[in-house]
Short mmCIF file of N, CA and C in Angstrom, two decimals:
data_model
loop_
_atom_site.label_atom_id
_atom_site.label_comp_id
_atom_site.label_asym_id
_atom_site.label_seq_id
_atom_site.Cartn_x
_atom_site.Cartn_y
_atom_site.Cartn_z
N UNK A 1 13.97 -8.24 -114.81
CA UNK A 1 14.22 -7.54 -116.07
C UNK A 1 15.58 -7.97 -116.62
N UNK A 2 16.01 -7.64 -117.91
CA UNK A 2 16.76 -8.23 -118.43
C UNK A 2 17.97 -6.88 -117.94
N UNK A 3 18.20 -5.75 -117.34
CA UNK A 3 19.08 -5.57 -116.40
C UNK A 3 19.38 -6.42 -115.43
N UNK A 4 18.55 -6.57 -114.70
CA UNK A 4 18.79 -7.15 -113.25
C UNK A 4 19.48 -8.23 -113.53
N UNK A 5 19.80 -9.04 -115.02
CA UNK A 5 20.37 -9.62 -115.26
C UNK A 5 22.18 -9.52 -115.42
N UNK A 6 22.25 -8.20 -115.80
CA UNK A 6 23.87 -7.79 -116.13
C UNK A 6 24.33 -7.33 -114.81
N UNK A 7 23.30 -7.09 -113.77
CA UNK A 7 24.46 -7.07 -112.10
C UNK A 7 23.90 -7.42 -111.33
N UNK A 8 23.42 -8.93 -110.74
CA UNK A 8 23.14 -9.37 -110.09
C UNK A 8 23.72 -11.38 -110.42
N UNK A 9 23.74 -11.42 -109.39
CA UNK A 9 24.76 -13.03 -109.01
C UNK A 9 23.04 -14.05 -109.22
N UNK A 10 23.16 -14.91 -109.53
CA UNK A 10 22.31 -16.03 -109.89
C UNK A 10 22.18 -17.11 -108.88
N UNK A 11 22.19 -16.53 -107.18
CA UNK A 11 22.91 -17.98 -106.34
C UNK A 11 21.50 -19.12 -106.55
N UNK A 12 20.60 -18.76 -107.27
CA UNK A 12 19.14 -19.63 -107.14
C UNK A 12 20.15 -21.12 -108.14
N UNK A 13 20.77 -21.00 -109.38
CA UNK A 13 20.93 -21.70 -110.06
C UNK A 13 22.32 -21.94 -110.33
N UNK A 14 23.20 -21.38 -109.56
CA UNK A 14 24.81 -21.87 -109.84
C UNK A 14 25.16 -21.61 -108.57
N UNK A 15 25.55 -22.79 -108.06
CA UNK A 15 26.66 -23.05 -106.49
C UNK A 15 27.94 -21.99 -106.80
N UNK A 16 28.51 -22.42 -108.12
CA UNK A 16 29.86 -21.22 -107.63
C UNK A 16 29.67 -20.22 -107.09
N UNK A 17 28.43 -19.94 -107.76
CA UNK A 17 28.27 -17.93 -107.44
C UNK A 17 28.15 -17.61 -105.92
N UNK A 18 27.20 -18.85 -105.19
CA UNK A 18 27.34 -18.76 -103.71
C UNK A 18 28.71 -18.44 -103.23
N UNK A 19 29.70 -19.46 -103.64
CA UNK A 19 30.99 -20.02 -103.39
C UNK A 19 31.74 -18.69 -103.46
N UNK A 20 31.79 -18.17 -104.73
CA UNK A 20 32.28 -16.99 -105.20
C UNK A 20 31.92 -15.58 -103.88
N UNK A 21 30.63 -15.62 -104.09
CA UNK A 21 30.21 -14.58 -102.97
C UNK A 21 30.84 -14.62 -101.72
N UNK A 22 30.87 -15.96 -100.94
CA UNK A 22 30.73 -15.64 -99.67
C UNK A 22 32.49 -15.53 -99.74
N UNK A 23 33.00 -16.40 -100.44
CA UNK A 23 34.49 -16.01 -100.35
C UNK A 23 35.12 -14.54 -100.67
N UNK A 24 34.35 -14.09 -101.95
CA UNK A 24 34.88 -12.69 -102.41
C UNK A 24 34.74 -11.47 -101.09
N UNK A 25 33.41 -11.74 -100.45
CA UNK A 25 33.09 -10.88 -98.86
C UNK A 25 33.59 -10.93 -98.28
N UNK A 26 34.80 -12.07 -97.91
CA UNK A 26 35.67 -12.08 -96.86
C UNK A 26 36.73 -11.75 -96.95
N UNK A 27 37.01 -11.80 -98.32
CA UNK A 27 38.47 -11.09 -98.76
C UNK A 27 38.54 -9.88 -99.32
N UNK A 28 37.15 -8.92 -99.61
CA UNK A 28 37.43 -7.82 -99.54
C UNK A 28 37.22 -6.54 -98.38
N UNK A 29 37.06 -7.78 -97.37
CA UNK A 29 37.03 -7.02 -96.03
C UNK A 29 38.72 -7.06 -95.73
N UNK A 30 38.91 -8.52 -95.60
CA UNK A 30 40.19 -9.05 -94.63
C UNK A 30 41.30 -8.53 -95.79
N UNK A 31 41.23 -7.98 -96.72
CA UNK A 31 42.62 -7.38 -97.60
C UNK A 31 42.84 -6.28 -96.90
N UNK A 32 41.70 -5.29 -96.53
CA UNK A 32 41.65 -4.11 -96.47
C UNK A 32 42.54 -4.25 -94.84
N UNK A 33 42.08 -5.06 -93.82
CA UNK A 33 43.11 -5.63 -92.78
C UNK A 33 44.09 -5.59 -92.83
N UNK A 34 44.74 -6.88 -93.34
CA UNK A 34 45.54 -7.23 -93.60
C UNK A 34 46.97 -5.56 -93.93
N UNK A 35 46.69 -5.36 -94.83
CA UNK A 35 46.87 -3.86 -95.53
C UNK A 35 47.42 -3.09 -94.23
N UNK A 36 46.53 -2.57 -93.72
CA UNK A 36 46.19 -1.61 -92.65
C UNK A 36 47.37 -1.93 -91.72
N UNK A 37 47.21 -3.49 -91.11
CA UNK A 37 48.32 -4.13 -90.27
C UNK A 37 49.68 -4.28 -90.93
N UNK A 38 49.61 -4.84 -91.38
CA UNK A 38 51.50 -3.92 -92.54
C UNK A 38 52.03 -2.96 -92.14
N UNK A 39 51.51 -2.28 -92.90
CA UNK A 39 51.94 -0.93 -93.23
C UNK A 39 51.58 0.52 -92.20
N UNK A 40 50.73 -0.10 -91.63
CA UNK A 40 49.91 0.96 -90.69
C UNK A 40 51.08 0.47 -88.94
N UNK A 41 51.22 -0.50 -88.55
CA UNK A 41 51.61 -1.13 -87.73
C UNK A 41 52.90 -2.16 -87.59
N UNK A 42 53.42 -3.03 -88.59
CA UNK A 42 54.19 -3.76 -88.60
C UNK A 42 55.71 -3.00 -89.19
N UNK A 43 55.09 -2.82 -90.13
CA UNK A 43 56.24 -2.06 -91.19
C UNK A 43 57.17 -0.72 -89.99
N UNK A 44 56.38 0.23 -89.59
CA UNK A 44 57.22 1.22 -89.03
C UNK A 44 57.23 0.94 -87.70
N UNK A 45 56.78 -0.66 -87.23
CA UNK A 45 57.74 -0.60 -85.80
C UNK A 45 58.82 -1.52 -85.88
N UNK A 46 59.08 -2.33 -87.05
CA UNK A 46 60.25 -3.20 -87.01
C UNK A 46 61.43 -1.66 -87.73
N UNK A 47 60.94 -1.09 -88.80
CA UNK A 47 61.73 -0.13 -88.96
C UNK A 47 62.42 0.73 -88.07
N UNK A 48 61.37 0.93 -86.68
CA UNK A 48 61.92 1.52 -85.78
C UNK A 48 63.11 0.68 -85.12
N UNK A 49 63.10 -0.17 -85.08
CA UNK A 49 63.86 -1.11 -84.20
C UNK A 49 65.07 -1.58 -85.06
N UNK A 50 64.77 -1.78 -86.19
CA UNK A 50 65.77 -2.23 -87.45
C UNK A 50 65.79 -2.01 -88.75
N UNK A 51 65.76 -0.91 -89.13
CA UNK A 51 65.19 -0.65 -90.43
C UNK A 51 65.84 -1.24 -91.49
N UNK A 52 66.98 -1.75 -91.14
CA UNK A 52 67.85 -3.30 -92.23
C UNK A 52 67.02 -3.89 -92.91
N UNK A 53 66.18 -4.47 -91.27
CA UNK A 53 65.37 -5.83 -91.93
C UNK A 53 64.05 -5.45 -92.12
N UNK A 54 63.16 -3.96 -91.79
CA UNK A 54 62.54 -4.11 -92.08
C UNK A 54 62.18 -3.81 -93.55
N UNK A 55 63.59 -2.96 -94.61
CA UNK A 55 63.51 -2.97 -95.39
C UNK A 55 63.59 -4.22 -96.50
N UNK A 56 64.34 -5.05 -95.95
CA UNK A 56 64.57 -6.28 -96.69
C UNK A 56 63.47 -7.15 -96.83
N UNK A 57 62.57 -6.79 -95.46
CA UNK A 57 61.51 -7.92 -95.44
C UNK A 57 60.09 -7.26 -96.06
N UNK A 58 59.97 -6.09 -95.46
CA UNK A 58 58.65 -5.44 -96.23
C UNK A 58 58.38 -5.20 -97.57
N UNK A 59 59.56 -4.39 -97.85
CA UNK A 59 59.77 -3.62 -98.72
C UNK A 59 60.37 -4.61 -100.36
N UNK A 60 60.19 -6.00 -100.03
CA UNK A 60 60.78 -6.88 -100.99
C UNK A 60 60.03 -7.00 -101.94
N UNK A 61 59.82 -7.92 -102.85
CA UNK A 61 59.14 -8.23 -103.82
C UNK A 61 57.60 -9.07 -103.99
N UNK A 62 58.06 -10.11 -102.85
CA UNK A 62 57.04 -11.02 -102.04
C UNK A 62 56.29 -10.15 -101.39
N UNK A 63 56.76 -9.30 -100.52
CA UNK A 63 55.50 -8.73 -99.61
C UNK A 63 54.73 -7.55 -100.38
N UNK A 64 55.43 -6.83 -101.37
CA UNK A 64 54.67 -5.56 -101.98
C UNK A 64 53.73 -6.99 -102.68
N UNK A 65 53.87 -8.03 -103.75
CA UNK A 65 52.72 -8.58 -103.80
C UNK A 65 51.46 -8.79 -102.95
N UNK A 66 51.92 -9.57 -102.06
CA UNK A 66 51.13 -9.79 -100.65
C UNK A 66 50.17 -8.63 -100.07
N UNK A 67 51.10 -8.03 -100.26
CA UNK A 67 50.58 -6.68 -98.80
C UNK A 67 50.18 -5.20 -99.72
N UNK A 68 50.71 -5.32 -101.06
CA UNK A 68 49.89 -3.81 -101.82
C UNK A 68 49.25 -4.44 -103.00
N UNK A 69 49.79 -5.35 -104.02
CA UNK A 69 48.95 -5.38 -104.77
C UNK A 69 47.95 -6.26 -104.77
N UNK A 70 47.97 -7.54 -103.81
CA UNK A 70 46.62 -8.38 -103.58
C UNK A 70 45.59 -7.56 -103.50
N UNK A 71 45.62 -6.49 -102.45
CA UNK A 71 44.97 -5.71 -101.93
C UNK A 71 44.47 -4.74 -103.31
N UNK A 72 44.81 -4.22 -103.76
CA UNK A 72 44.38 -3.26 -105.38
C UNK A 72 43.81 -4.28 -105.86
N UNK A 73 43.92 -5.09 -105.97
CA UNK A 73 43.19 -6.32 -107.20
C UNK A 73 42.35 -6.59 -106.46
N UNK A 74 42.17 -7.08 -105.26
CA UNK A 74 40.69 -7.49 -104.81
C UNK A 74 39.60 -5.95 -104.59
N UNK A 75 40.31 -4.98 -104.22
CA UNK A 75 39.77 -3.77 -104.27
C UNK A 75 39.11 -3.11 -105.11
N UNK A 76 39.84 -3.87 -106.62
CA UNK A 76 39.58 -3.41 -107.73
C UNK A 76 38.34 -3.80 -108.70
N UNK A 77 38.72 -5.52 -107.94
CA UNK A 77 37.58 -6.48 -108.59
C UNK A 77 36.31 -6.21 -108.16
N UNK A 78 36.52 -6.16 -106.97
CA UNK A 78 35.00 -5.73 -106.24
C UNK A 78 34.50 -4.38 -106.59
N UNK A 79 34.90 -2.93 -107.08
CA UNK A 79 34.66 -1.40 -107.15
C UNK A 79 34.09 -1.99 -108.53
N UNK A 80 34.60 -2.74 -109.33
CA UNK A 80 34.75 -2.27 -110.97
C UNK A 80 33.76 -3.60 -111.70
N UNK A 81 33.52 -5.25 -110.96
CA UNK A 81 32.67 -6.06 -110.92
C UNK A 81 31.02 -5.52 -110.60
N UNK A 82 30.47 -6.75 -110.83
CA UNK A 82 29.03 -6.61 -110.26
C UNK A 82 29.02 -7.70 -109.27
N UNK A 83 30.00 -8.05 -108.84
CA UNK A 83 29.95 -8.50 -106.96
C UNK A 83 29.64 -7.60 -106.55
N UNK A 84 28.57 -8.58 -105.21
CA UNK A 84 28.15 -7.01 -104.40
C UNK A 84 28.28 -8.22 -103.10
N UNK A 85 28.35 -7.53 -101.82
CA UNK A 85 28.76 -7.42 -100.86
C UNK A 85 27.19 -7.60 -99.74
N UNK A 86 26.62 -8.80 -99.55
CA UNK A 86 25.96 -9.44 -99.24
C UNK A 86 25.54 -9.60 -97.00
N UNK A 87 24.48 -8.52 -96.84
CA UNK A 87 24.32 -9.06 -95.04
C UNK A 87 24.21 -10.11 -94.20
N UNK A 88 23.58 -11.15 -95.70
CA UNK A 88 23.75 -12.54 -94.98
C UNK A 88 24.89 -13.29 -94.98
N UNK A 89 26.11 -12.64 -95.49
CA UNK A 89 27.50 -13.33 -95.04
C UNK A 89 28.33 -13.05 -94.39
N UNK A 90 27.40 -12.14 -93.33
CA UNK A 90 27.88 -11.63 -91.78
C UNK A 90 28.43 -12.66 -91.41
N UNK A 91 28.05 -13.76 -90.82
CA UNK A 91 28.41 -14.99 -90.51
C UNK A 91 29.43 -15.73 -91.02
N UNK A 92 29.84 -15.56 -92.19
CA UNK A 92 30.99 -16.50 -92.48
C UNK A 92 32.15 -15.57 -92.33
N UNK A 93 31.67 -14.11 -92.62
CA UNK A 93 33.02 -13.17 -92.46
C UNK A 93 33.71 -13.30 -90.92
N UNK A 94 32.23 -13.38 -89.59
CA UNK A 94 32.77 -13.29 -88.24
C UNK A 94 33.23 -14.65 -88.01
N UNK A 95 33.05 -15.80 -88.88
CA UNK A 95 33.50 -17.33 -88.74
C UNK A 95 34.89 -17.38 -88.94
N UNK A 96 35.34 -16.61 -90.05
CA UNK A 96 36.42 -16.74 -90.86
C UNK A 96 37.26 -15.91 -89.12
N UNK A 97 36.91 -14.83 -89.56
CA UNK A 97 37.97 -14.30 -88.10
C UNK A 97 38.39 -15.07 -86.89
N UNK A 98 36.73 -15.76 -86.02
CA UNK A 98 36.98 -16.48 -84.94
C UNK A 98 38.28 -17.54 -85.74
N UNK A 99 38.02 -18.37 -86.83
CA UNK A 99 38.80 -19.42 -87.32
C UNK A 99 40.32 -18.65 -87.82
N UNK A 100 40.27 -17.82 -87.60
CA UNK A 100 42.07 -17.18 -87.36
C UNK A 100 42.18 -16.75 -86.20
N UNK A 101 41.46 -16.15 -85.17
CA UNK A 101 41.98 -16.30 -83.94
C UNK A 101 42.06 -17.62 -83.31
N UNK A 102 41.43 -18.47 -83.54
CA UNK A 102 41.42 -20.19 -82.70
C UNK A 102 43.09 -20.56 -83.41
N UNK A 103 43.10 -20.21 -85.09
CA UNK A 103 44.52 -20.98 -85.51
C UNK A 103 45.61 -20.20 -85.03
N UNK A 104 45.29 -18.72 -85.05
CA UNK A 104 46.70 -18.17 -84.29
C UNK A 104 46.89 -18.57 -82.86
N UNK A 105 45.88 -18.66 -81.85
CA UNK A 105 45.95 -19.36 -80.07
C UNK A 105 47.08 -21.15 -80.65
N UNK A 106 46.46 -21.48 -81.77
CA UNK A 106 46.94 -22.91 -81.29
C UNK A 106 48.73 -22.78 -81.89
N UNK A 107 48.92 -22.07 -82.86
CA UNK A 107 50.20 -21.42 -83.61
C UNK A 107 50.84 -21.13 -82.36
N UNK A 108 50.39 -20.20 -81.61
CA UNK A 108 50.73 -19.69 -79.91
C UNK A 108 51.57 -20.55 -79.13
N UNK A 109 50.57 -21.46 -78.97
CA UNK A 109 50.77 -22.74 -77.74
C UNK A 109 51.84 -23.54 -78.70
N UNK A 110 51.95 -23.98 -79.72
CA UNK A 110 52.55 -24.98 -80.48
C UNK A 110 53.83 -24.50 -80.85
N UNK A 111 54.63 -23.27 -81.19
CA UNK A 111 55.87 -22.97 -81.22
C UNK A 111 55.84 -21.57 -80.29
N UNK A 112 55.35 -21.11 -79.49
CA UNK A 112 55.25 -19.53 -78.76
C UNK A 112 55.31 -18.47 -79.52
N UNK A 113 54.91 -18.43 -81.02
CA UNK A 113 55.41 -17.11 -81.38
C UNK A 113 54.58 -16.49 -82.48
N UNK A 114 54.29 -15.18 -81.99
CA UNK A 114 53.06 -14.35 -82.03
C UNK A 114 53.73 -13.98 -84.05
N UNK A 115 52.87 -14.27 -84.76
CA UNK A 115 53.20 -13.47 -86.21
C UNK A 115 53.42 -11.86 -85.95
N UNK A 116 52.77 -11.27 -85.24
CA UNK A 116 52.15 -10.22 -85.09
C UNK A 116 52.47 -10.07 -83.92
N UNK A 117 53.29 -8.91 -83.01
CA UNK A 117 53.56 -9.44 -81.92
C UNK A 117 53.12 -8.23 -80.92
N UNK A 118 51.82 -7.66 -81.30
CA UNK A 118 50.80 -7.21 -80.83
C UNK A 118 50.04 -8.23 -79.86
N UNK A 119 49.65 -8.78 -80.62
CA UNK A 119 49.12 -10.19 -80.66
C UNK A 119 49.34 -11.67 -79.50
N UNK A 120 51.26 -11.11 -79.56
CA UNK A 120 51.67 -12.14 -78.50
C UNK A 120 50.47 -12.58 -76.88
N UNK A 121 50.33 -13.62 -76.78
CA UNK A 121 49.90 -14.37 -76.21
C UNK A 121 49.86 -13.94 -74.25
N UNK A 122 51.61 -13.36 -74.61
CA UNK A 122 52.04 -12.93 -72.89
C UNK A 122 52.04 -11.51 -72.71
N UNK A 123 51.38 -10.87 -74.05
CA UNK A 123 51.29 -9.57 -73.10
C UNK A 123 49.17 -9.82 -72.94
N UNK A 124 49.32 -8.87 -71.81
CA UNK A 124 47.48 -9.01 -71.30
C UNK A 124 46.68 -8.48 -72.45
N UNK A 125 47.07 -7.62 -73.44
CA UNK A 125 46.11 -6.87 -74.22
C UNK A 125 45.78 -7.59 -75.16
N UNK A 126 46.79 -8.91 -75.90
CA UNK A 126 46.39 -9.80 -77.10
C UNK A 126 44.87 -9.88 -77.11
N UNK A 127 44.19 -10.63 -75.94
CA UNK A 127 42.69 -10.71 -76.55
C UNK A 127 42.22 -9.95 -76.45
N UNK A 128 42.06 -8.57 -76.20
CA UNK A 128 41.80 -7.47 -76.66
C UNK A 128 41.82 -7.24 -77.92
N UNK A 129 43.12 -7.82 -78.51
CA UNK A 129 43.24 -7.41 -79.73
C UNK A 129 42.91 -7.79 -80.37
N UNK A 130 42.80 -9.71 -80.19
CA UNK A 130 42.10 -10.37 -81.21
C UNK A 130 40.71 -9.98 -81.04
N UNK A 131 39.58 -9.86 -80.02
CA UNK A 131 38.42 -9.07 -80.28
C UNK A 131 38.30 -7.43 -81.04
N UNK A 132 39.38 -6.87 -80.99
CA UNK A 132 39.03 -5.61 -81.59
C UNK A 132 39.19 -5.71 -83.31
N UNK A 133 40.12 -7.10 -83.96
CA UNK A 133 40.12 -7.42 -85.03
C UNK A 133 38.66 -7.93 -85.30
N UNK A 134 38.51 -8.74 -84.76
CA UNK A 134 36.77 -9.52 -84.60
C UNK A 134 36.05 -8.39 -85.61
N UNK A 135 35.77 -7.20 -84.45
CA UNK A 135 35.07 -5.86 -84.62
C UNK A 135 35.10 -5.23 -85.60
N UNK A 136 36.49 -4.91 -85.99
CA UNK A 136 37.28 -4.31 -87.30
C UNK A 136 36.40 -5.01 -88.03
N UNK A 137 36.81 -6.65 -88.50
CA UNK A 137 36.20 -7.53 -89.74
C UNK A 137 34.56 -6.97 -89.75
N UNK A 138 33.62 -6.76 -88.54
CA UNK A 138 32.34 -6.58 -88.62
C UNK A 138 32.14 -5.38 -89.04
N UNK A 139 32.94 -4.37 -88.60
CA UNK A 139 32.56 -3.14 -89.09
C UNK A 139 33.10 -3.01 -90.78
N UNK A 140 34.27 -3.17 -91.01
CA UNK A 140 34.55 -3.50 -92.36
C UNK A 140 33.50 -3.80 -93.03
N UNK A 141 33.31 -5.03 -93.00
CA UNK A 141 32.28 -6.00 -93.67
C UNK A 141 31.03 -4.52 -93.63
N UNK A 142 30.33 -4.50 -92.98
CA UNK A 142 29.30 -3.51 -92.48
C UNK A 142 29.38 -2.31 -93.49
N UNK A 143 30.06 -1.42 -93.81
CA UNK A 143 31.06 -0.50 -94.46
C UNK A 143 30.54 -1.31 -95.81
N UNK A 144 31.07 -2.15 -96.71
CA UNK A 144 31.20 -3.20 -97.99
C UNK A 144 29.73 -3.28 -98.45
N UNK A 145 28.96 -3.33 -97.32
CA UNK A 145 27.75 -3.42 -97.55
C UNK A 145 27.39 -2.46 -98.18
N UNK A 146 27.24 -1.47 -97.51
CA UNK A 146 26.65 -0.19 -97.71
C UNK A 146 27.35 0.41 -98.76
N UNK A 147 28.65 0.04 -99.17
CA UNK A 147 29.19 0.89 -100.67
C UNK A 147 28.49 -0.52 -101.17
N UNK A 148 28.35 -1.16 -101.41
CA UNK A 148 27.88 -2.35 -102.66
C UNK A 148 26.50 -2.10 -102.70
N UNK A 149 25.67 -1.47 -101.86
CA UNK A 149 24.42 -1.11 -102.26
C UNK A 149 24.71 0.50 -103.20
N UNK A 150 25.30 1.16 -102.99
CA UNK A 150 25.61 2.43 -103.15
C UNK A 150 26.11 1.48 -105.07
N UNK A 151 27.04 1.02 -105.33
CA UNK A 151 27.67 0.81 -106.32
C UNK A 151 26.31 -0.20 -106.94
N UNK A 152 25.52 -1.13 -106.14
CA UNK A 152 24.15 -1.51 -107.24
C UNK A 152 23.62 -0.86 -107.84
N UNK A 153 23.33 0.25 -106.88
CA UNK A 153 22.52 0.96 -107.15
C UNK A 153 22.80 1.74 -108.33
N UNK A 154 24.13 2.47 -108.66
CA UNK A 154 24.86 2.93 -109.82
C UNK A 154 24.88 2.47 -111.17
N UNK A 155 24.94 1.02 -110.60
CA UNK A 155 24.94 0.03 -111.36
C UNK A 155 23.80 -0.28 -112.53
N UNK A 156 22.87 -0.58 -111.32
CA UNK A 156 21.67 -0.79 -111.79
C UNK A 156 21.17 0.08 -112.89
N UNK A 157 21.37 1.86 -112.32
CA UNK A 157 20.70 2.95 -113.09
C UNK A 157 21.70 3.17 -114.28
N UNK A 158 22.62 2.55 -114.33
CA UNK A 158 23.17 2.48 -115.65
C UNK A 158 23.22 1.44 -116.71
N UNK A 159 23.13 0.20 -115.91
CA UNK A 159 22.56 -1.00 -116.59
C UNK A 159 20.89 -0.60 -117.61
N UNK A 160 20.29 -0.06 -116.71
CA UNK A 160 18.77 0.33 -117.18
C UNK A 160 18.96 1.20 -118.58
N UNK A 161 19.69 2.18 -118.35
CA UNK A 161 19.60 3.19 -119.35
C UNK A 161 20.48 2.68 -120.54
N UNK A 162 21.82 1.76 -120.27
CA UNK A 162 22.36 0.97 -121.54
C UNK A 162 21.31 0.57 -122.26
N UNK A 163 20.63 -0.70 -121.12
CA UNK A 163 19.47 -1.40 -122.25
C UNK A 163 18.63 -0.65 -123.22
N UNK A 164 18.29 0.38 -122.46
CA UNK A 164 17.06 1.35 -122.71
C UNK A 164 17.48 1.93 -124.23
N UNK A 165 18.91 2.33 -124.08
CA UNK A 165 19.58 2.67 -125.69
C UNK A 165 19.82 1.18 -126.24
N UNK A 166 20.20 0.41 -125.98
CA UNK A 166 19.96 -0.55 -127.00
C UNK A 166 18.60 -1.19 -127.49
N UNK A 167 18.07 -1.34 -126.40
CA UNK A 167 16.83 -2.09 -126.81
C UNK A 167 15.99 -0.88 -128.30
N UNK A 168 16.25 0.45 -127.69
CA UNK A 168 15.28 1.37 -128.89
C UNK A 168 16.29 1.35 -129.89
N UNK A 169 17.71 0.77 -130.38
CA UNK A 169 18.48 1.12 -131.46
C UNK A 169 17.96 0.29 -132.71
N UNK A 170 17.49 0.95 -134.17
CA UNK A 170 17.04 0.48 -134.75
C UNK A 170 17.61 -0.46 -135.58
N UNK A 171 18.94 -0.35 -135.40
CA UNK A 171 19.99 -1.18 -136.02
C UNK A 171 19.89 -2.42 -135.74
N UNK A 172 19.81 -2.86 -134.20
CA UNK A 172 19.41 -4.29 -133.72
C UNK A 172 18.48 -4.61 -133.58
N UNK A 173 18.30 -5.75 -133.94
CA UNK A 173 17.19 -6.74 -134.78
C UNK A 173 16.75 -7.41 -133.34
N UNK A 174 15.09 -7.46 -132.84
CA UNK A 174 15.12 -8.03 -131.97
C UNK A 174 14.44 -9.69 -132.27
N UNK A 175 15.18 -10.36 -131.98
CA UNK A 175 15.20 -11.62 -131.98
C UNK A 175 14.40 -12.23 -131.33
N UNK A 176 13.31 -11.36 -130.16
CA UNK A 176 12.83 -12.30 -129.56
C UNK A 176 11.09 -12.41 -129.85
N UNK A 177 10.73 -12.00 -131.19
CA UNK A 177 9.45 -11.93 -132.16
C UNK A 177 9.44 -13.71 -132.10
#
């Protein structure tokens, strides 16, 4: 129907939209991360330890980009778009993770030093942690799903009823006689 047209992605006939999708799924999981680890974790234990630097470094200009408003804008794009949040890109979301835990192990070995120092290499719990991020990204992702069906669905029943008033408005001329 000519709804299904105003919120739904076209991947049959345009590669970007694939492109678009599977990338937009991974970054509106891994913002919501990202986020969480900041501010939830990074931010108030360097504060604890130094709150100098952790004001200088968190709290700067660079990282409120980075770390609050990336995060609102991809949050935003996705709530307020007709991207929707796709089960068959389970796989590239749990790809994308393994492919940051393999680059943080080799980051590890190649100068010793953990970004994240949860994370560090020499305490025993790191791969713990990098699997419980793994998990996080799946359940996230999992979560995205289920509001992007919730928000189609919204979508949809409002897409329908726009048309429904335009298509009966006698003002517009239908063109397709």
């Amino acid at each position: 129907t000519e709804a299904d047209k105003l919120t739904k992605y076209d991947v049959r006939h345009n590669k970007y939209d694939v492109v678009h999708l599977i990338f937009g799924n991974i970054l509106v999981t891994t913002t919501v991360i990202v986020t969480v680890v900041v501010w939830a974790i990074l931010y108030p234990n360097l504060h604890r330890v130094n709150p100098a630097k952790a004001t200088e470094h968190y709290l700067s200009f660079s990282s409120i980009s980075e770390h609050v408003f990336n995060f609102v804008f991809v949050q935003f794009d996705f709530y307020f778009s007709t991207m929707t949040i796709v089960d068959a890109n389970l796989p590239f979301v749990l790809l994308f993770s393994i492919a940051y835990g393999i680059v943080f192990a080799i980051d590890w070995f190649v100068d010793g030093y953990a970004i994240y120092p949860f994370l560090s290499l020499d305490h025993s719990f790191a791969v713990l942690f990098l699997f419980g991020l793994f998990l996080l990204h799946a359940g996230l992702f999992k979560a995205s799903v289920l509001i992007s069906k919730c928000k189609s669905q919204r979508s949809s029943d409002s897409s329908d009823k726009a048309y429904d008033e335009l298509s009966s408005n006698p003002l517009i001329e239908d063109t397709d006689v």
